[in-house]
Coordinates of C-alpha atoms in Angstrom, one line a residue:
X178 CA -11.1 113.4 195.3
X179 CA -11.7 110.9 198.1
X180 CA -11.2 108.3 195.2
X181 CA -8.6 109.3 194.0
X182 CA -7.0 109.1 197.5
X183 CA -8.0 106.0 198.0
X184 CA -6.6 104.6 194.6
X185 CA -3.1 106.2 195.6
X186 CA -3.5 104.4 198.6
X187 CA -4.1 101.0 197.3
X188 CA -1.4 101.4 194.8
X189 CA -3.6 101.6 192.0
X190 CA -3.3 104.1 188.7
X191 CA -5.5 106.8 188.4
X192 CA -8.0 106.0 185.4
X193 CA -7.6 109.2 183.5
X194 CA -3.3 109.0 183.3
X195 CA -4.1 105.4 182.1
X196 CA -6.7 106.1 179.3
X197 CA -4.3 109.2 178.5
X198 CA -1.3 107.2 178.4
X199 CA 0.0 105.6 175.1
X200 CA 1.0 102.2 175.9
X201 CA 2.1 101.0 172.7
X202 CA 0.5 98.1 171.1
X203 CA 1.4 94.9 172.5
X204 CA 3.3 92.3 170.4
X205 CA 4.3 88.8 171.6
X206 CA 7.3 87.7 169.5
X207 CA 8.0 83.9 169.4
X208 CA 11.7 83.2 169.4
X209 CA 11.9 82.1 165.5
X210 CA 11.6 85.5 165.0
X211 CA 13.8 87.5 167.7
X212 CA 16.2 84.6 167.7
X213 CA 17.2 84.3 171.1
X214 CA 19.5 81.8 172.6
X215 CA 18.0 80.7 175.7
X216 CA 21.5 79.2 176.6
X217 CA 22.3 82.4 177.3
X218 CA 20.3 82.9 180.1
X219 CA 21.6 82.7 183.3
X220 CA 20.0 79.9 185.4
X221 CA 19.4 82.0 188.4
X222 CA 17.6 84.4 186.7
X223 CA 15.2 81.6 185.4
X224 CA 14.8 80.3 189.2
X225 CA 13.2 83.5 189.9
X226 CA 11.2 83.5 186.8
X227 CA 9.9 80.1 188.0
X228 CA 9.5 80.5 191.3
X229 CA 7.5 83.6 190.9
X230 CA 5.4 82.1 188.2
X231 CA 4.6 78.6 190.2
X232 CA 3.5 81.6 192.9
X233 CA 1.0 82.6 190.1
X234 CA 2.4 85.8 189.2
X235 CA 3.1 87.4 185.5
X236 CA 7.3 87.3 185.6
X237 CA 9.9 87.9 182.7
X238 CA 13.1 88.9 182.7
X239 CA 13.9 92.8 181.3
X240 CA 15.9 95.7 180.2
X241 CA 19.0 95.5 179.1
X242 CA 19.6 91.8 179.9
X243 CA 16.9 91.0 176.6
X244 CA 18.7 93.6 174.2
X245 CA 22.0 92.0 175.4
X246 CA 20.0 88.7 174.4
X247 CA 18.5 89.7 170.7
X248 CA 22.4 91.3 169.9
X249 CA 23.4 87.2 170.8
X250 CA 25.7 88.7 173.7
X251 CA 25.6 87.2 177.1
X252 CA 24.4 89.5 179.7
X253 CA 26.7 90.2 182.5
X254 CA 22.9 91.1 185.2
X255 CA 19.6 90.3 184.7
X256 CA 17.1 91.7 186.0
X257 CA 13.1 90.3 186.7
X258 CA 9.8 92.5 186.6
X259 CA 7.2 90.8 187.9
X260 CA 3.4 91.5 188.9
X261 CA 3.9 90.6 192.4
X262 CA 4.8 93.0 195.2
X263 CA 7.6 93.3 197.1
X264 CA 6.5 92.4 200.3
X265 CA 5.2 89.0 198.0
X266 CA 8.2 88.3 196.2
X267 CA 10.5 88.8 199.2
X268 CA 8.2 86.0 200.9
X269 CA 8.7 83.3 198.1
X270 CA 12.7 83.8 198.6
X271 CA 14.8 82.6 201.7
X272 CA 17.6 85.5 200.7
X273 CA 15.6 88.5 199.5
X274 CA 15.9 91.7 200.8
X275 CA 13.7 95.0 199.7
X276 CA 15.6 98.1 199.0
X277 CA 15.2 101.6 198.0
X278 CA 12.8 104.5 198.4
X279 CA 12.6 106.0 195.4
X280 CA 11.9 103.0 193.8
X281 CA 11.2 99.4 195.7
X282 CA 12.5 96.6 194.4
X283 CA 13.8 93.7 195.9
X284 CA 17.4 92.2 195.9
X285 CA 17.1 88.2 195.8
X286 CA 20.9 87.0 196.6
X287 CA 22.5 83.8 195.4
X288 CA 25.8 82.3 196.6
X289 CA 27.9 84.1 199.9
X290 CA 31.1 86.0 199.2
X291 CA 32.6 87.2 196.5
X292 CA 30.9 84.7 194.1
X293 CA 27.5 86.1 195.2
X294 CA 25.4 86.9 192.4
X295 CA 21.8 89.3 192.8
X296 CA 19.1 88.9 190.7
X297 CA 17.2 92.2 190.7
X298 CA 13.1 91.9 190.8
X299 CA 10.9 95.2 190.2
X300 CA 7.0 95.2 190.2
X301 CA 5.1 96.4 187.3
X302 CA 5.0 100.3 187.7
X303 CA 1.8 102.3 186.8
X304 CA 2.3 105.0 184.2
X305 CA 1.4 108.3 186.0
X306 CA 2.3 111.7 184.7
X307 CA 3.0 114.6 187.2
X308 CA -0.5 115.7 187.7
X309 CA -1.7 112.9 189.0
X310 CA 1.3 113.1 191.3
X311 CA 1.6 114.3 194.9
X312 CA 4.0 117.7 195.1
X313 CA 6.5 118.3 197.7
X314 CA 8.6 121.7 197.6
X315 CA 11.8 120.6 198.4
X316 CA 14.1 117.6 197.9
X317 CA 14.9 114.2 198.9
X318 CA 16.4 115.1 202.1
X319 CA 14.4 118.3 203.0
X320 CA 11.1 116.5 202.3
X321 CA 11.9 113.2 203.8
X322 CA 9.4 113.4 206.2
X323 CA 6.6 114.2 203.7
X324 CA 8.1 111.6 201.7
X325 CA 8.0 108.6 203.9
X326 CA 4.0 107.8 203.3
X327 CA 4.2 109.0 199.7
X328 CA 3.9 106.2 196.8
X329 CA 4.3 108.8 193.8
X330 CA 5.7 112.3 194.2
X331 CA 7.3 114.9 192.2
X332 CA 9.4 118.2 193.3
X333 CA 8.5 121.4 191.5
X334 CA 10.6 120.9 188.3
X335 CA 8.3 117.9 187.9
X336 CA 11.2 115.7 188.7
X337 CA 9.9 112.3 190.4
X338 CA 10.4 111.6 194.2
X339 CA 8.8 108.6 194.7
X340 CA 7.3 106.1 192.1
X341 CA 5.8 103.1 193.8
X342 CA 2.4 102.7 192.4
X343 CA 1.7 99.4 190.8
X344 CA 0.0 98.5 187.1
X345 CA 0.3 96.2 184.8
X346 CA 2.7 95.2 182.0
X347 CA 2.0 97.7 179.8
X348 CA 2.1 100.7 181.7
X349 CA 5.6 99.6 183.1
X350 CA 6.5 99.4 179.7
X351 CA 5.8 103.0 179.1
X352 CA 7.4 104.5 182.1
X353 CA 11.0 102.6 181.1
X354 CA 13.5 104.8 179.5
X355 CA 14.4 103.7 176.3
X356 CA 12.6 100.5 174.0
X357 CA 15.4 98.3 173.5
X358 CA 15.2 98.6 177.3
X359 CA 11.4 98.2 177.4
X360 CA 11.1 94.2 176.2
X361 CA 10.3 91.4 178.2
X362 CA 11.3 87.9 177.6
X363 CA 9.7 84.6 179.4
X364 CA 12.3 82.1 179.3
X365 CA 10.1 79.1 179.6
X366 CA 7.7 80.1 176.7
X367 CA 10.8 81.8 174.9
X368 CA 8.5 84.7 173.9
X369 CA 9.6 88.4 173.6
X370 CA 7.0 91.3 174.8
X371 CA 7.0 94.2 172.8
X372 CA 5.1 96.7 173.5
X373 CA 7.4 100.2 171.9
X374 CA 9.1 98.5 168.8
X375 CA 12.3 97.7 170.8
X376 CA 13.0 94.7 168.1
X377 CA 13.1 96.7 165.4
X378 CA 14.7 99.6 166.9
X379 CA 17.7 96.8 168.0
X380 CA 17.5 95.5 164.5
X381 CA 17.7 99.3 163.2
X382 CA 20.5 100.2 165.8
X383 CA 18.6 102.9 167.1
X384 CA 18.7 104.1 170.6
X385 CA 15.6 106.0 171.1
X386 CA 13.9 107.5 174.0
X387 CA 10.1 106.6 174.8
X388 CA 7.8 109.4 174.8
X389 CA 8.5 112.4 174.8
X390 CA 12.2 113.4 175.7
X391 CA 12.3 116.4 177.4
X392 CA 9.6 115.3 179.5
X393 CA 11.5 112.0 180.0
X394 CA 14.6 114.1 181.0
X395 CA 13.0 116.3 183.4
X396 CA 11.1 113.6 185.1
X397 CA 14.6 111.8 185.6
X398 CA 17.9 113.9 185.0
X399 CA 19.9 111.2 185.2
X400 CA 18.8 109.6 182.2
X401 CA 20.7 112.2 180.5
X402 CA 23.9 110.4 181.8
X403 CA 22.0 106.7 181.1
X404 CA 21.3 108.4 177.8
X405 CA 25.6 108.9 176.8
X406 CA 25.9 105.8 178.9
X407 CA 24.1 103.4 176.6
X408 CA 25.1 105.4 173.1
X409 CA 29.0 104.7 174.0
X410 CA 28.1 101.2 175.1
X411 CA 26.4 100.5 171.9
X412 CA 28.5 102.5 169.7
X413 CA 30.4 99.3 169.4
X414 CA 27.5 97.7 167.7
X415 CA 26.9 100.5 165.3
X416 CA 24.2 102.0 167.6
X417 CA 23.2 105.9 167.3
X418 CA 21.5 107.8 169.1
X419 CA 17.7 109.0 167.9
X420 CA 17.7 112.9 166.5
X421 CA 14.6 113.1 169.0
X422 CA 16.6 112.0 172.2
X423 CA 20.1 113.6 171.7
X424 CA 18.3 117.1 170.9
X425 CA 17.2 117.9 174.7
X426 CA 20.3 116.8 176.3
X427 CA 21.9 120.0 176.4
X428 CA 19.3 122.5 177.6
X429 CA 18.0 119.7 180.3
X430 CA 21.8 119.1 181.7
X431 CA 20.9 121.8 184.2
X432 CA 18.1 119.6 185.9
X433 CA 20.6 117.5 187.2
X434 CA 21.6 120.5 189.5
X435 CA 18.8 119.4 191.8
X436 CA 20.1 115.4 191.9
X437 CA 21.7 114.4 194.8
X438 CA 25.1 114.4 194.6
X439 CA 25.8 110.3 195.9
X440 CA 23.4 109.7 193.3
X441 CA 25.3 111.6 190.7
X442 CA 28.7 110.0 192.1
X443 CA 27.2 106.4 191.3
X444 CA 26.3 107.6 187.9
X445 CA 29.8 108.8 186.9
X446 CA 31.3 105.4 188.3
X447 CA 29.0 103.3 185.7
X448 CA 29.6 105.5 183.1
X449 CA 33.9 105.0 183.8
X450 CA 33.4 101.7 184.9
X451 CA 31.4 99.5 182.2
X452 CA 33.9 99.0 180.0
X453 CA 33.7 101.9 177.6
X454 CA 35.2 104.9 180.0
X455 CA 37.2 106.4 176.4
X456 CA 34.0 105.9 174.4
X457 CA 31.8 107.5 177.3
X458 CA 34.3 110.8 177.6
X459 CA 34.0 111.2 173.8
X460 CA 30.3 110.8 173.5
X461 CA 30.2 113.2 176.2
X462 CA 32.4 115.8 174.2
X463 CA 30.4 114.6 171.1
X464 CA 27.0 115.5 172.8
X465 CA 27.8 118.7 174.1
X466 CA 28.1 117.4 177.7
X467 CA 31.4 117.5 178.6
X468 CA 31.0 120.5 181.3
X469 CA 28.2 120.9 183.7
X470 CA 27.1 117.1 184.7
X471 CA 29.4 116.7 188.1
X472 CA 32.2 118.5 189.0
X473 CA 35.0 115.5 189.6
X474 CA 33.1 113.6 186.4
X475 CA 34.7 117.0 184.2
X476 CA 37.7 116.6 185.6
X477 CA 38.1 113.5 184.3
X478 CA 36.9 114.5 181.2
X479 CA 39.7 117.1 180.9
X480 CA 42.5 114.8 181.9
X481 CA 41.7 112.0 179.8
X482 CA 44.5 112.5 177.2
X483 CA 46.8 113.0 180.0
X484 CA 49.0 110.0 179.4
X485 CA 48.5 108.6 183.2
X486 CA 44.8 108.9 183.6
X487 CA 44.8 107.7 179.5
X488 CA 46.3 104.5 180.2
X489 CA 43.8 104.2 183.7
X490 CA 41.0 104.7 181.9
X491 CA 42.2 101.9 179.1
X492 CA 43.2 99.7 181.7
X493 CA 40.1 99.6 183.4
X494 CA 38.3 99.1 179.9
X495 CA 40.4 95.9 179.6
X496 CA 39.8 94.8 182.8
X497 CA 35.8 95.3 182.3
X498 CA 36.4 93.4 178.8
X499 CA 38.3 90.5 180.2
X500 CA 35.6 90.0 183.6
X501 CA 38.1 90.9 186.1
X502 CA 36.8 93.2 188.6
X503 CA 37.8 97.1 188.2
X504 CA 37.5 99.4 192.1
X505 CA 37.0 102.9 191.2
X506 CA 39.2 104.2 194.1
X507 CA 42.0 102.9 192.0
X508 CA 40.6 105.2 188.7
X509 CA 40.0 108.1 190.9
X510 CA 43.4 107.4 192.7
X511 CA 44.9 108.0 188.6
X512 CA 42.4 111.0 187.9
X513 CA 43.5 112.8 191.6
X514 CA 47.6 112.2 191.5
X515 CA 48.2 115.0 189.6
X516 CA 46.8 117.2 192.3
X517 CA 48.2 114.5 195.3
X518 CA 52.2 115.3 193.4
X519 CA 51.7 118.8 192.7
X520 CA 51.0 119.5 196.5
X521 CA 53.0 116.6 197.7
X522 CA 56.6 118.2 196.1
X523 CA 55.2 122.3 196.8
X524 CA 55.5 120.9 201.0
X525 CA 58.3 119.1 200.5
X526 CA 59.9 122.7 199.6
X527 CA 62.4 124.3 202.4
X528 CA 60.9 127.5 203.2
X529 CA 63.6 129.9 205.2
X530 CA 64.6 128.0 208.5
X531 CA 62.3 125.7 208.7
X532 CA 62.7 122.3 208.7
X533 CA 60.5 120.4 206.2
X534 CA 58.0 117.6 206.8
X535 CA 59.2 114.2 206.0
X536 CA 57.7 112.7 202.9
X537 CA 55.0 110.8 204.5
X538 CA 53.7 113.8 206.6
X539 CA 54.1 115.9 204.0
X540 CA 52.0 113.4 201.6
X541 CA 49.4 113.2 203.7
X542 CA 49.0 116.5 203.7
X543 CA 48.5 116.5 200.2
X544 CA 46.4 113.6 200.2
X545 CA 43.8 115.7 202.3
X546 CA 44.1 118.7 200.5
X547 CA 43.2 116.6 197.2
X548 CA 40.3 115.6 199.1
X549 CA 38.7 118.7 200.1
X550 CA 39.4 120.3 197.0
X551 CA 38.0 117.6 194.5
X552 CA 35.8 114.7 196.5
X553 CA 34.7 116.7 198.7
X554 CA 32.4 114.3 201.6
X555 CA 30.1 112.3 198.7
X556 CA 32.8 109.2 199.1
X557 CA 36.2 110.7 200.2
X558 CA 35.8 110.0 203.8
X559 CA 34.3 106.3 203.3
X560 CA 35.9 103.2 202.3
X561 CA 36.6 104.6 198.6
X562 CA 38.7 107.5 199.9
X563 CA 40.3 104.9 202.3
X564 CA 41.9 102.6 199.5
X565 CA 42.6 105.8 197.7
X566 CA 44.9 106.9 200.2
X567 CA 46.4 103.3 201.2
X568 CA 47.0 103.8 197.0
X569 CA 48.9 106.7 197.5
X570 CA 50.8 106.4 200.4
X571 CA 52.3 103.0 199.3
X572 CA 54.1 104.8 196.5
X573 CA 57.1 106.2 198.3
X574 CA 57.1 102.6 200.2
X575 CA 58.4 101.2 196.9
X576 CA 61.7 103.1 196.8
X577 CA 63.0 101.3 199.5
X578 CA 64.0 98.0 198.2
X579 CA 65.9 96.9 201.7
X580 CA 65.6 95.5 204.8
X581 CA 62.2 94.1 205.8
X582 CA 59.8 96.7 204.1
X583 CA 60.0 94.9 201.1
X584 CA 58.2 91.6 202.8
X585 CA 55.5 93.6 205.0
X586 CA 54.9 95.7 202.0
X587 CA 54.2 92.7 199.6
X588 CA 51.6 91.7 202.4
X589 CA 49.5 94.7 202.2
X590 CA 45.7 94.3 201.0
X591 CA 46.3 96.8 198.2
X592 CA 49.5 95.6 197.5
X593 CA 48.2 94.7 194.0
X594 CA 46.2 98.4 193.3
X595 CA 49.4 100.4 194.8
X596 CA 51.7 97.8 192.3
X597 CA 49.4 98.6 189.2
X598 CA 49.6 102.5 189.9
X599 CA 53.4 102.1 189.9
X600 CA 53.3 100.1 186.9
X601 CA 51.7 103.0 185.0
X602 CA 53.6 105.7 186.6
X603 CA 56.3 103.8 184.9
X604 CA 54.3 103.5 181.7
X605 CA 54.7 107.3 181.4
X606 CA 57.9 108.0 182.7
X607 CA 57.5 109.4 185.9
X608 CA 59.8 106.4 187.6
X609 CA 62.0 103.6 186.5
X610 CA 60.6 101.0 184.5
X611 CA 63.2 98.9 186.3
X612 CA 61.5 99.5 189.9
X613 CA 58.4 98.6 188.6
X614 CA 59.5 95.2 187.3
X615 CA 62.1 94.3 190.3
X616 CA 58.3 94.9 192.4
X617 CA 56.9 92.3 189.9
X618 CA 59.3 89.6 189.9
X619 CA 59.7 90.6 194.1
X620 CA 55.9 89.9 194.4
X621 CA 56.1 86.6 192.8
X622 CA 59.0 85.3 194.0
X623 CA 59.9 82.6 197.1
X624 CA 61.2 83.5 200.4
X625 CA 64.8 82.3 199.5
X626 CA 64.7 84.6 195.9
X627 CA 63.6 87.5 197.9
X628 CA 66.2 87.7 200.3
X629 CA 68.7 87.0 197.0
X630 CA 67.3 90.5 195.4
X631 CA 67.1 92.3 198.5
X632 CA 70.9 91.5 199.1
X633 CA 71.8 92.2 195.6
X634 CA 70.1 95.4 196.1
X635 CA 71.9 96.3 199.1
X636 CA 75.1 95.7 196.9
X637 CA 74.1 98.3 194.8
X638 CA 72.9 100.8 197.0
X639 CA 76.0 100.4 199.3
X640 CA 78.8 103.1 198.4
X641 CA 82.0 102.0 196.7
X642 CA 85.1 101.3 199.0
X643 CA 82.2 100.8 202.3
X644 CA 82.9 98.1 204.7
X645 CA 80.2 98.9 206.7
X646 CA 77.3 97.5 204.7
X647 CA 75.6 94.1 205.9
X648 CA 77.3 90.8 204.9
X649 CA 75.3 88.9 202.5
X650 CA 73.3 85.9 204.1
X651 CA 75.2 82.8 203.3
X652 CA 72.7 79.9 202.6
X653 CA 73.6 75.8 202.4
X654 CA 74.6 75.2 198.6
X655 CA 76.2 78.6 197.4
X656 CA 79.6 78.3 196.4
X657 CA 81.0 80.2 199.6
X658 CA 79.3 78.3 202.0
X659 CA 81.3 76.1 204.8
X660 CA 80.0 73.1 203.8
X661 CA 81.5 73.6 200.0
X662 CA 84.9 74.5 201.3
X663 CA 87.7 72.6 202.8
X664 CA 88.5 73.7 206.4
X665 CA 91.6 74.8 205.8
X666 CA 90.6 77.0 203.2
X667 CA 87.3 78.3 205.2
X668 CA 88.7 81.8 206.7
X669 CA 86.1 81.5 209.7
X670 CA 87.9 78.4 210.8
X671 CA 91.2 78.8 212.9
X672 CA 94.3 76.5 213.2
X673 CA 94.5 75.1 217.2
X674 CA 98.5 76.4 216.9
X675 CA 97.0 80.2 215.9
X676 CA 98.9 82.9 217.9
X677 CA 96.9 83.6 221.4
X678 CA 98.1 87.5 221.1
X679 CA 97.1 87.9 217.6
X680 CA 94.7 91.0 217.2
X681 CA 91.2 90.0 218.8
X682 CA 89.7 92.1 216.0
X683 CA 90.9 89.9 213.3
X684 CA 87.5 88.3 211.4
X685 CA 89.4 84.9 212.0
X686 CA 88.2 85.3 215.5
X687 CA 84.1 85.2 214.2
X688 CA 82.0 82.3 215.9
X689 CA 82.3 79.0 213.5
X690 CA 79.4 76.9 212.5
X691 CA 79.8 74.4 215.7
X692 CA 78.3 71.3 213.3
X693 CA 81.1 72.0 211.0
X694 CA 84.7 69.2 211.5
X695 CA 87.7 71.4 212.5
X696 CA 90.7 71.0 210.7
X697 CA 91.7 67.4 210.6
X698 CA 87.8 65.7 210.7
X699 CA 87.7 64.3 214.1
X700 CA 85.3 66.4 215.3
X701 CA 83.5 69.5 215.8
X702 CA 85.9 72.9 215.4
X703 CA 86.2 74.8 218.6
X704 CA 84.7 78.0 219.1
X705 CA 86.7 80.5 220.0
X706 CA 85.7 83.7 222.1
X707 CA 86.4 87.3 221.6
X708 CA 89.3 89.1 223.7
X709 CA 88.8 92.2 225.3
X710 CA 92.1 94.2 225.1
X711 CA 92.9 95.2 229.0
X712 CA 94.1 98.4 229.8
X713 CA 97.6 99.1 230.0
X714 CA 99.0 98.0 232.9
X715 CA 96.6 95.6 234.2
X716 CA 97.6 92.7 235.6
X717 CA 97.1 88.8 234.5
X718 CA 95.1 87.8 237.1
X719 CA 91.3 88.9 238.0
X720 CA 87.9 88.0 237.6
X721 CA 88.5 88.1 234.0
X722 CA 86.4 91.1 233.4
X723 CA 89.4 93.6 232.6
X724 CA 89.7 94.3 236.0
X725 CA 93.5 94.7 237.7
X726 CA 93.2 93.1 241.0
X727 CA 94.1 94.7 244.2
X728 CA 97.5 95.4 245.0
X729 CA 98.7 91.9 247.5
X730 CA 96.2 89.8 245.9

């Protein structure tokens, strides 16, 4: 017992889970038989491998980034698994940061900003079942406490806590997920490590499940969603999924009741935002799973032939496919409008005398209520919910083509998400095609183009037979402008012999350009002043103002 302890303690796998354990036999696969491009790796990812093997530890990149690699695709991560520790692997690094509880692994970060790229490292993990596990009764929040000097620990169901006991390659082999996600590959010798038959279940297009997978499933609900997540990935490729490891999925989708639900929200995000959201729904439906996973993760399963949230979730794919970056408040901001414009127009409703909210009030309302009926507080409160909103709220900002929203509107941080979601609004119908692409060519355009399309649009929007509207802004070079126009023909120009009386009101009496030649070219036109009509009666004289002077004066 006291060894046992102490083995724990140090990190090290208890003796009779490792004899127990089938590790596979291992096979080291040179590279004119998997047929890897090593161009393919990134050369980050070999720094690490390098750095870490100069240090004199074992080091190989893993997981998805070598099945990517025998398929000849170029992985978009890679990832490194490594004998040393964290605590050692964060030392060889000058940006390396340790994260996680559940699992430790370490974050080593090159470039700054949005170019940044993270090259995740994980230590070789001991194969332990749950017997040789420490048991808490609750969860990851009620058992924090216990959890906190814990290195591997499982909750009743048998699900596992913690998992931070070290071993070698083999073992970490057998507590991955899947084989063609259980193969490592050392760059500078260019051999693969095989330990489950991950080669031949890549060449086979077989996605099977190491082990047994209920037990796999119940240690780890969520790799029931990694499980539809890789089949609809791969189904590209001609992949299916082992008989063995799509039987279980249904009667273990209740497990995931007891996953947190931010852990269950990041799930549904990689499953909609990989680039195979449509293929993802349907292998969902397909497998049985389209109910019962996460509440908002349904909903957009039962919206997705909606035309709107259809053309989100295909936009995204191509986004994904074409390496441009995809934000999930903007898919989410899609799935929710339904429920944002259903509430939205039911305030906007008179009801009896009273006076109805204005649009933005009354969407904001509805923008809350979407919240608390289908977010809930996972993400709806953070940063995601905040770009949803700014999403939403823009919409009724693009109605109003005059003036200077048009300019403060363009300059918005989101002004590209809230122009997409117009775009497919118009896709479907739901607005003008026509106000989508005056936004786009707005957008795009210079300052002097802009104020051309506002005026024009002031034109239109102005009533028939109204004098009241603004007068277009006359620029240098249009056909109307002084500077094209002889004086005698410019109307804002007056004769010197014009009639003093005539009617002050007249637009002849409008302040001329005082650069401009008056009427024979000697020099500058005069300006001439507006008249105040006096009252009747009032005399000549006075202080000018309109004033009649005193009587004598």
């Amino acid at each position: 017992m006291i060894k046992k302890f102490i083995d724990k303690l140090l990190g090290k796998a208890s003796g009779k889970s490792a004899k127990g354990a089938k590790f596979g036999k291992r096979e080291d696969v040179p590279a004119s038989v998997h047929g890897i491009n090593p161009k393919l790796v990134d050369q980050r990812a070999l720094d690490v491998v390098h750095t870490l093997k100069q240090a004199g530890f074992e080091a190989y990149v893993v997981g998805g980034a070598v099945r990517d690699l025998l398929l000849g695709l170029r992985p978009k991560d890679f990832d490194v698994a490594t004998s040393a520790t964290p605590e050692q692997v964060k030392n060889l690094f000058r940006r390396a940061f340790i994260i996680g509880r559940r699992f430790r692994i370490v974050h080593v970060v090159y470039g700054r900003g949005r170019e940044h790229e993270v090259i995740e490292v994980s230590t070789f993990r001991a194969y332990l079942d749950s017997a040789d596990a420490e048991q808490v009764s609750g969860n990851e929040r009620t058992s924090k406490g216990e959890l906190s000097t814990m290195k591997h620990a499982v909750d009743a169901s048998g699900r596992v806590l913690r998992d931070n006991v070290w071993g070698p390659i083999e073992q970490d082999a057998a507590r991955r997920d899947f084989s063609i996600n259980a193969m490592y590959y050392d760059p500078e010798t260019q051999v693969v490590v095989d330990f489950h038959h991950g080669i031949r279940d890549a060449q086979k297009k077989t996605l099977r499940m190491i082990g047994d997978a209920a037990t796999r499933y119940r240690e780890d609900p969520v790799r029931i969603i990694r499980a539809v997540r890789f089949g609809a990935k791969l189904a590209g490729l001609g992949f299916k999924m082992d008989a063995k490891t799509r039987e279980p999925l249904v009667a273990s989708r209740d497990l995931l009741r007891d996953v947190p639900q931010s852990r269950l929200f990041d799930e549904m995000l990689k499953l909609l935002q990989t680039g195979h959201a449509l293929a993802s729904i349907e292998s969902l439906k397909a497998n049985g799973l389209a109910k019962g996973i996460y509440p908002l993760l349904d909903l957009v399963v039962e919206r997705a032939e909606d035309p709107f949230v259809k053309l989100a979730l295909q936009d995204t794919d191509r986004r994904v496919g074409e390496g441009k970056p995809v934000a999930p408040s903007f898919l989410l901001a899609c799935v929710l409008w339904a429920d944002v414009r259903k509430a939205w127009e039911r305030r906007l409703q008179p009801r009896g005398n009273q006076r109805p909210p204005t649009p933005f009030a009354a969407l904001q309302d509805a923008v809350d209520e979407a919240f608390d009926a289908r977010i809930g507080d996972v993400s709806g409160r953070g940063k995601l919910g905040t770009d949803m909103r700014e999403i939403w709220m823009m919409q009724p900002r693009f109605d109003k083509r005059v003036g200077t929203g048009p300019f403060s509107l363009v300059d918005q941080p989101r002004f590209r998400a809230g122009f997409d979601f117009l775009r497919l609004r118009a896709q479907t119908g739901e607005v003008e095609e026509e106000l989508a692409h005056w936004w786009e060519t707005f957008s795009t355009a210079d300052d002097d183009h802009r104020e051309d399309m506002i005026d024009a649009q002031r034109k239109v929007a102005q009533p028939k037979g109204s004098g009241n509207g603004k007068v277009r802004r006359v620029k240098k070079g249009d056909a109307d402008h002084p500077a094209s126009l002889p004086a005698q023909d410019d109307p804002r120009f007056r004769s010197p012999q014009a009639d003093p009386d005539e009617d002050p009101l007249d637009p002849a009496d409008e302040q001329s350009d005082p650069q401009m030649p008056d009427a024979d070219g000697a020099g500058p036109a005069r300006k001439r002043r507006r008249r105040r009509r006096k009252p009747s009666g009032a005399g000549r004289g006075g202080d000018g103002g309109g004033t009649p002077s005193p009587a004598g004066d």
